[in-house]
Coordinates of N, CA and C in Angstrom, one line a residue:
M8 N 13.4 10.8 59.9 CA 13.4 9.4 60.4 C 12.0 8.8 60.3
K9 N 11.0 9.6 60.7 CA 9.6 9.1 60.7 C 9.2 8.8 59.3
R10 N 9.7 9.6 58.3 CA 9.3 9.4 56.9 C 9.8 8.1 56.4
A11 N 11.0 7.7 56.9 CA 11.6 6.4 56.4 C 10.9 5.2 57.0
V12 N 10.3 5.3 58.2 CA 9.7 4.2 58.8 C 8.4 3.8 58.2
A13 N 7.6 4.8 57.7 CA 6.3 4.5 57.1 C 6.4 3.7 55.8
P14 N 7.3 4.0 54.9 CA 7.4 3.1 53.7 C 7.9 1.7 54.0
L15 N 8.8 1.6 55.0 CA 9.4 0.3 55.4 C 8.2 -0.5 56.0
A16 N 7.4 0.1 56.9 CA 6.3 -0.6 57.5 C 5.3 -1.1 56.4
L17 N 5.1 -0.2 55.4 CA 4.1 -0.6 54.3 C 4.7 -1.8 53.5
C18 N 6.0 -1.7 53.2 CA 6.6 -2.8 52.5 C 6.5 -4.1 53.3
I19 N 6.8 -4.1 54.5 CA 6.7 -5.3 55.4 C 5.3 -5.8 55.4
A20 N 4.3 -5.0 55.6 CA 2.9 -5.4 55.6 C 2.5 -6.0 54.3
M21 N 2.9 -5.4 53.1 CA 2.5 -5.9 51.8 C 3.2 -7.3 51.6
T22 N 4.4 -7.4 52.0 CA 5.1 -8.7 51.9 C 4.4 -9.8 52.6
L23 N 4.0 -9.5 53.9 CA 3.3 -10.5 54.7 C 1.9 -10.8 54.1
F24 N 1.2 -9.8 53.5 CA 0.0 -10.0 52.9 C 0.1 -11.0 51.7
L25 N 1.1 -10.7 50.8 CA 1.3 -11.5 49.6 C 1.7 -12.9 50.0
I26 N 2.5 -13.1 51.0 CA 2.9 -14.5 51.5 C 1.6 -15.2 51.9
G27 N 0.8 -14.5 52.6 CA -0.5 -15.1 53.1 C -1.4 -15.5 52.0
C28 N -1.4 -14.8 50.9 CA -2.3 -15.1 49.8 C -1.7 -16.1 48.8
A29 N -0.4 -16.4 48.9 CA 0.2 -17.2 47.9 C -0.3 -18.6 47.9
S30 N -0.3 -19.3 46.8 CA -0.8 -20.7 46.7 C 0.3 -21.6 47.4
K31 N -0.2 -22.7 47.9 CA 0.7 -23.6 48.5 C 1.4 -24.4 47.5
G32 N 2.5 -25.0 47.8 CA 3.3 -25.8 46.8 C 2.6 -27.2 46.6
V33 N 3.1 -27.8 45.5 CA 2.7 -29.2 45.2 C 3.6 -30.1 45.9
T34 N 3.0 -31.2 46.5 CA 3.8 -32.2 47.2 C 3.6 -33.5 46.5
P35 N 4.6 -33.9 45.6 CA 4.6 -35.1 44.9 C 5.3 -36.3 45.7
D36 N 4.9 -37.5 45.4 CA 5.5 -38.7 45.9 C 5.4 -39.7 44.8
Y37 N 6.4 -40.6 44.7 CA 6.4 -41.6 43.7 C 7.3 -42.8 44.1
D38 N 7.0 -43.9 43.3 CA 7.8 -45.1 43.5 C 9.0 -45.1 42.4
P39 N 10.2 -44.9 42.9 CA 11.3 -44.7 41.9 C 11.6 -46.0 41.1
E40 N 11.1 -47.1 41.6 CA 11.3 -48.4 40.9 C 10.3 -48.7 39.8
Y41 N 9.2 -47.9 39.8 CA 8.1 -48.2 38.8 C 8.5 -47.8 37.4
P42 N 8.3 -48.6 36.4 CA 8.7 -48.2 35.0 C 7.8 -47.2 34.3
I43 N 7.9 -46.0 34.7 CA 7.0 -45.0 34.2 C 7.2 -44.8 32.7
G44 N 8.4 -45.0 32.2 CA 8.7 -44.7 30.8 C 7.9 -45.6 29.8
S45 N 7.4 -46.7 30.3 CA 6.6 -47.6 29.4 C 5.1 -47.2 29.3
L46 N 4.7 -46.2 30.0 CA 3.3 -45.9 30.0 C 2.9 -45.0 28.8
K47 N 1.8 -45.4 28.2 CA 1.3 -44.6 27.0 C -0.1 -44.2 27.0
T48 N -1.0 -45.0 27.7 CA -2.4 -44.7 27.7 C -2.9 -44.6 29.2
F49 N -4.0 -43.8 29.3 CA -4.6 -43.6 30.6 C -6.1 -43.5 30.6
V50 N -6.7 -43.6 31.7 CA -8.1 -43.4 31.9 C -8.2 -42.6 33.2
V51 N -9.3 -41.8 33.3 CA -9.5 -40.9 34.5 C -10.7 -41.4 35.2
E52 N -10.6 -41.5 36.6 CA -11.7 -41.8 37.4 C -11.7 -40.9 38.6
P53 N -12.9 -40.4 38.9 CA -13.0 -39.6 40.2 C -13.0 -40.4 41.4
G54 N -12.3 -39.9 42.4 CA -12.4 -40.5 43.7 C -13.4 -39.8 44.6
S55 N -13.1 -39.5 45.8 CA -14.0 -38.7 46.6 C -13.9 -37.2 46.2
V56 N -15.0 -36.7 45.7 CA -15.0 -35.4 45.2 C -16.1 -34.5 45.8
Q57 N -15.7 -33.4 46.4 CA -16.7 -32.4 46.9 C -16.8 -31.4 45.8
G58 N -17.9 -30.7 45.9 CA -18.1 -29.6 44.9 C -19.1 -30.1 43.9
D59 N -19.4 -29.2 42.9 CA -20.4 -29.5 42.0 C -19.9 -30.3 40.8
A60 N -20.9 -30.8 40.0 CA -20.6 -31.6 38.8 C -19.8 -30.8 37.8
L61 N -20.1 -29.5 37.7 CA -19.4 -28.7 36.7 C -17.9 -28.6 37.0
D62 N -17.6 -28.4 38.3 CA -16.2 -28.4 38.6 C -15.5 -29.7 38.4
R63 N -16.2 -30.8 38.7 CA -15.7 -32.2 38.4 C -15.3 -32.3 36.9
G64 N -16.2 -31.8 36.1 CA -16.0 -31.9 34.7 C -14.8 -31.0 34.2
R65 N -14.7 -29.8 34.9 CA -13.5 -29.0 34.6 C -12.2 -29.6 35.0
I66 N -12.2 -30.3 36.1 CA -11.0 -30.9 36.6 C -10.6 -32.1 35.7
E67 N -11.6 -32.9 35.3 CA -11.3 -34.0 34.4 C -10.8 -33.5 33.1
S68 N -11.5 -32.5 32.5 CA -11.0 -31.9 31.3 C -9.6 -31.4 31.4
A69 N -9.3 -30.8 32.5 CA -7.9 -30.3 32.7 C -6.9 -31.4 32.7
I70 N -7.3 -32.5 33.4 CA -6.4 -33.7 33.4 C -6.2 -34.3 32.1
F71 N -7.3 -34.5 31.3 CA -7.2 -35.0 29.9 C -6.2 -34.1 29.1
H72 N -6.5 -32.8 29.2 CA -5.7 -31.8 28.4 C -4.2 -31.9 28.7
T73 N -3.9 -31.9 30.0 CA -2.5 -31.8 30.4 C -1.8 -33.1 30.1
L74 N -2.4 -34.3 30.3 CA -1.7 -35.5 30.0 C -1.6 -35.7 28.5
R75 N -2.6 -35.3 27.7 CA -2.4 -35.3 26.2 C -1.3 -34.5 25.7
Q76 N -1.1 -33.3 26.4 CA 0.1 -32.4 26.0 C 1.4 -33.1 26.3
K77 N 1.4 -34.0 27.3 CA 2.6 -34.7 27.7 C 2.8 -35.9 26.8
G78 N 1.9 -36.2 25.9 CA 2.1 -37.3 24.9 C 1.3 -38.6 25.3
Y79 N 0.5 -38.6 26.3 CA -0.3 -39.8 26.7 C -1.6 -39.8 25.9
R80 N -2.1 -41.0 25.6 CA -3.4 -41.1 24.9 C -4.5 -41.6 25.9
V81 N -5.7 -41.2 25.7 CA -6.8 -41.6 26.5 C -7.3 -43.0 26.0
E82 N -7.5 -43.9 26.9 CA -8.0 -45.2 26.6 C -9.3 -45.4 27.4
F83 N -10.4 -45.4 26.8 CA -11.7 -45.6 27.5 C -11.9 -47.1 27.6
G84 N -11.7 -47.6 28.7 CA -11.9 -49.0 28.9 C -10.9 -49.6 29.9
H85 N -10.8 -50.9 29.9 CA -9.9 -51.5 30.9 C -8.5 -51.8 30.4
D86 N -8.2 -51.3 29.2 CA -6.9 -51.6 28.6 C -5.8 -50.5 28.8
A87 N -6.2 -49.5 29.6 CA -5.2 -48.3 29.9 C -4.0 -48.8 30.6
D88 N -2.9 -48.2 30.4 CA -1.6 -48.5 31.1 C -1.7 -48.0 32.5
F89 N -2.4 -46.9 32.8 CA -2.5 -46.4 34.1 C -3.9 -45.6 34.3
T90 N -4.3 -45.6 35.6 CA -5.5 -45.0 35.9 C -5.2 -43.7 36.7
V91 N -5.8 -42.6 36.4 CA -5.6 -41.4 37.1 C -6.9 -41.2 38.0
I92 N -6.6 -41.2 39.3 CA -7.7 -41.0 40.3 C -7.5 -39.6 40.9
Y93 N -8.5 -38.8 40.9 CA -8.4 -37.5 41.5 C -9.4 -37.4 42.6
E94 N -9.1 -36.6 43.6 CA -10.0 -36.3 44.7 C -9.9 -34.8 45.0
L95 N -11.1 -34.3 45.4 CA -11.2 -32.9 45.7 C -11.9 -32.7 47.0
K96 N -11.2 -32.0 47.9 CA -11.8 -31.6 49.2 C -11.8 -30.1 49.3
I97 N -13.0 -29.6 49.7 CA -13.1 -28.2 50.0 C -13.2 -28.0 51.5
E98 N -12.2 -27.2 52.0 CA -12.2 -26.8 53.4 C -12.8 -25.4 53.5
K99 N -13.8 -25.3 54.3 CA -14.5 -24.0 54.5 C -13.9 -23.3 55.7
E100 N -14.0 -21.9 55.5 CA -13.6 -21.0 56.6 C -12.2 -21.3 57.2
V101 N -11.2 -21.5 56.4 CA -9.9 -21.7 56.9 C -9.3 -20.4 57.3
P102 N -8.7 -20.3 58.5 CA -8.2 -19.0 59.0 C -7.0 -18.7 58.2
S103 N -6.9 -17.4 57.9 CA -5.7 -16.9 57.1 C -4.5 -16.9 58.0
P104 N -3.3 -17.0 57.4 CA -2.1 -17.0 58.3 C -1.9 -15.6 58.8
L105 N -2.6 -14.6 58.3 CA -2.5 -13.2 58.8 C -3.6 -12.9 59.6
S106 N -3.4 -12.0 60.6 CA -4.5 -11.4 61.4 C -4.2 -10.0 61.6
F107 N -5.2 -9.2 61.9 CA -5.0 -7.8 62.2 C -5.5 -7.5 63.6
G108 N -4.8 -6.6 64.3 CA -5.2 -6.3 65.6 C -5.4 -4.8 65.8
F109 N -6.3 -4.5 66.6 CA -6.6 -3.1 66.9 C -6.8 -3.0 68.4
G110 N -6.3 -1.9 69.0 CA -6.4 -1.8 70.4 C -6.4 -0.3 70.9
L111 N -7.0 -0.1 72.0 CA -7.0 1.2 72.7 C -6.4 1.0 74.1
G112 N -5.8 2.0 74.6 CA -5.3 1.8 76.0 C -4.9 3.1 76.6
T113 N -4.8 3.0 78.0 CA -4.4 4.2 78.7 C -3.3 3.8 79.7
F114 N -2.6 4.7 80.1 CA -1.5 4.4 81.1 C -1.3 5.6 82.0
G115 N -1.3 5.5 83.2 CA -1.0 6.6 84.1 C -1.0 6.2 85.6
S116 N -0.2 6.8 86.3 CA -0.2 6.6 87.8 C 0.1 5.1 88.1
H117 N 0.9 4.4 87.3 CA 1.3 3.0 87.5 C 0.1 2.1 87.3
I118 N -1.0 2.5 86.7 CA -2.1 1.7 86.4 C -2.4 1.7 84.9
G119 N -2.6 0.6 84.3 CA -2.8 0.5 82.9 C -4.1 -0.3 82.6
A120 N -4.7 0.0 81.5 CA -5.8 -0.7 81.0 C -5.8 -0.6 79.5
S121 N -6.3 -1.7 78.9 CA -6.4 -1.7 77.4 C -7.6 -2.5 77.0
I122 N -8.0 -2.3 75.8 CA -9.1 -3.1 75.2 C -8.6 -3.3 73.7
G123 N -8.7 -4.5 73.3 CA -8.2 -4.9 72.0 C -9.1 -5.9 71.3
T124 N -8.9 -6.0 70.0 CA -9.6 -7.1 69.3 C -8.7 -7.6 68.2
R125 N -8.9 -8.8 67.7 CA -8.1 -9.3 66.7 C -9.0 -9.8 65.6
I126 N -8.7 -9.5 64.4 CA -9.5 -10.0 63.2 C -8.7 -10.9 62.4
T127 N -9.2 -12.1 62.2 CA -8.5 -13.2 61.4 C -9.4 -13.5 60.2
P128 N -9.0 -13.0 59.0 CA -9.8 -13.3 57.8 C -9.9 -14.8 57.6
R129 N -11.0 -15.2 57.0 CA -11.1 -16.7 56.7 C -11.5 -16.8 55.2
H130 N -11.1 -17.9 54.7 CA -11.4 -18.2 53.3 C -11.6 -19.7 53.1
D131 N -12.1 -20.1 51.9 CA -12.3 -21.5 51.6 C -11.0 -21.9 50.8
E132 N -10.6 -23.2 50.9 CA -9.5 -23.7 50.2 C -9.9 -25.1 49.5
A133 N -9.3 -25.3 48.3 CA -9.5 -26.5 47.6 C -8.2 -27.3 47.7
I134 N -8.4 -28.6 48.0 CA -7.2 -29.5 48.1 C -7.5 -30.6 47.0
L135 N -6.7 -30.5 46.0 CA -6.8 -31.5 44.9 C -5.7 -32.5 44.9
S136 N -6.0 -33.8 45.0 CA -5.1 -34.9 45.0 C -5.2 -35.7 43.8
V137 N -4.1 -36.1 43.2 CA -4.1 -36.9 42.0 C -3.2 -38.1 42.3
R138 N -3.7 -39.3 42.0 CA -2.9 -40.5 42.1 C -2.9 -41.3 40.8
M139 N -1.7 -41.8 40.5 CA -1.6 -42.7 39.3 C -1.5 -44.1 39.8
V140 N -2.3 -44.9 39.2 CA -2.5 -46.3 39.7 C -2.2 -47.3 38.6
D141 N -1.5 -48.3 38.8 CA -1.3 -49.4 37.9 C -2.6 -50.3 38.0
P142 N -3.4 -50.3 36.9 CA -4.7 -51.0 37.0 C -4.6 -52.5 37.1
R143 N -3.5 -53.1 36.7 CA -3.3 -54.6 36.8 C -3.0 -55.0 38.2
H144 N -2.3 -54.2 39.0 CA -1.9 -54.6 40.3 C -2.5 -53.7 41.4
G145 N -3.3 -52.7 41.0 CA -3.9 -51.8 42.0 C -2.9 -51.0 42.8
R146 N -1.7 -50.8 42.3 CA -0.6 -50.2 43.0 C -0.4 -48.7 42.6
V147 N -0.4 -47.9 43.6 CA -0.1 -46.4 43.4 C 1.4 -46.3 43.1
F148 N 1.7 -45.6 42.0 CA 3.1 -45.4 41.7 C 3.5 -43.9 41.7
W149 N 2.5 -43.1 41.7 CA 2.8 -41.6 41.7 C 1.6 -40.9 42.3
S150 N 1.9 -39.9 43.1 CA 0.8 -39.1 43.7 C 1.3 -37.7 44.0
A151 N 0.3 -36.8 44.0 CA 0.7 -35.4 44.3 C -0.6 -34.7 44.7
R152 N -0.4 -33.6 45.5 CA -1.6 -32.8 45.9 C -1.2 -31.4 46.0
A153 N -2.2 -30.5 45.9 CA -2.0 -29.1 45.9 C -3.1 -28.5 46.7
R154 N -2.9 -27.4 47.3 CA -3.9 -26.6 48.1 C -3.9 -25.2 47.5
E155 N -5.1 -24.7 47.3 CA -5.3 -23.4 46.6 C -6.5 -22.7 47.3
T156 N -6.3 -21.4 47.5 CA -7.4 -20.6 48.0 C -8.5 -20.4 47.0
L157 N -9.7 -20.6 47.4 CA -10.9 -20.3 46.5 C -11.2 -18.9 46.7
D158 N -11.0 -18.0 45.7 CA -11.1 -16.6 45.9 C -12.0 -16.0 44.8
M159 N -11.8 -14.8 44.5 CA -12.6 -14.1 43.5 C -12.5 -14.7 42.1
R160 N -11.3 -15.4 41.9 CA -11.1 -16.0 40.5 C -12.2 -17.1 40.3
T161 N -12.5 -17.8 41.4 CA -13.5 -18.9 41.2 C -14.9 -18.4 41.3
K162 N -15.1 -17.2 41.6 CA -16.5 -16.6 41.6 C -16.8 -15.7 40.4
A163 N -15.8 -15.6 39.5 CA -15.9 -14.6 38.4 C -16.7 -15.2 37.2
G164 N -17.1 -16.5 37.3 CA -17.8 -17.0 36.1 C -17.2 -18.3 35.7
P165 N -17.8 -19.0 34.7 CA -17.4 -20.3 34.2 C -16.0 -20.3 33.6
R166 N -15.6 -19.3 32.8 CA -14.3 -19.3 32.2 C -13.2 -19.2 33.3
A167 N -13.5 -18.3 34.2 CA -12.5 -18.1 35.3 C -12.3 -19.4 36.1
R168 N -13.4 -20.1 36.4 CA -13.3 -21.4 37.1 C -12.5 -22.4 36.3
E169 N -12.7 -22.4 35.0 CA -12.0 -23.4 34.1 C -10.5 -23.1 34.2
I170 N -10.1 -21.8 34.1 CA -8.7 -21.4 34.2 C -8.1 -21.8 35.5
F171 N -8.9 -21.5 36.6 CA -8.4 -21.9 37.9 C -8.1 -23.3 38.1
W172 N -9.0 -24.2 37.6 CA -8.8 -25.7 37.7 C -7.7 -26.1 36.8
Q173 N -7.6 -25.6 35.6 CA -6.5 -25.9 34.7 C -5.2 -25.6 35.2
N174 N -5.1 -24.4 35.8 CA -3.8 -24.0 36.4 C -3.4 -24.9 37.6
M175 N -4.4 -25.3 38.4 CA -4.1 -26.2 39.5 C -3.6 -27.5 39.1
V176 N -4.3 -28.1 38.1 CA -3.9 -29.4 37.5 C -2.6 -29.3 36.9
D177 N -2.3 -28.2 36.1 CA -1.0 -28.0 35.5 C 0.1 -28.0 36.5
R178 N -0.1 -27.4 37.7 CA 0.9 -27.4 38.7 C 1.2 -28.8 39.3
I179 N 0.1 -29.5 39.4 CA 0.2 -30.9 40.0 C 0.9 -31.8 38.9
L180 N 0.4 -31.9 37.7 CA 0.9 -32.8 36.7 C 2.2 -32.3 36.1
G181 N 2.6 -31.1 36.4 CA 3.9 -30.6 35.9 C 5.0 -31.4 36.5
R182 N 4.7 -32.1 37.6 CA 5.7 -33.0 38.3 C 5.6 -34.5 37.8
F183 N 4.7 -34.7 36.8 CA 4.6 -36.1 36.3 C 5.1 -36.2 34.9
P184 N 5.8 -37.2 34.5 CA 6.3 -38.3 35.3 C 7.5 -37.8 36.1
A185 N 7.8 -38.5 37.2 CA 9.0 -38.1 38.0 C 10.2 -38.1 37.2
T186 N 11.0 -37.1 37.2 CA 12.3 -37.1 36.5 C 13.4 -36.9 37.5
K187 N 14.6 -37.0 37.0 CA 15.8 -36.9 37.9 C 15.8 -35.6 38.6
A188 N 15.2 -34.6 38.0 CA 15.2 -33.2 38.7 C 14.4 -33.3 39.9
F189 N 13.4 -34.1 40.0 CA 12.5 -34.2 41.1 C 12.8 -35.4 42.1
R190 N 13.8 -36.2 41.7 CA 14.1 -37.4 42.5 C 15.0 -37.0 43.7

């Protein structure tokens, strides 16, 4: 019986750990009346961006790459059909959804005492928001955001950071344009 409990406890602990480390989902929103099908050209503009200039460049490059793969053309100037505005916020020391507890205790003669401590790991998170705006009317017609843990992948060097941002942008823009599957 005791042998069966240990593997089960390990499986439960690993599942909770993986859930805690998983990236958060993308939350898109859009105007279903906007004629997205007529859009062909875009321009990219940064909004409020935390982080360094290199990461800004990586995010912009990822947006250009992903939208070009979807068949849109870059239009440098004021003649673009839509403007892509991105914002990046870095939240520092976000508590993990998991915590670990350790304790010691005694019990005897109807008197009990214990000492315990709780450890809550903390990490930094990136929140990337992307808005599509009609430049003629200043109207937002599509937006999405994603939250991702900044971990060892973002500290492993320039190529790893490029892949991190490209994957995050791909997750966000994978929902653009809004299709019937997402409506």
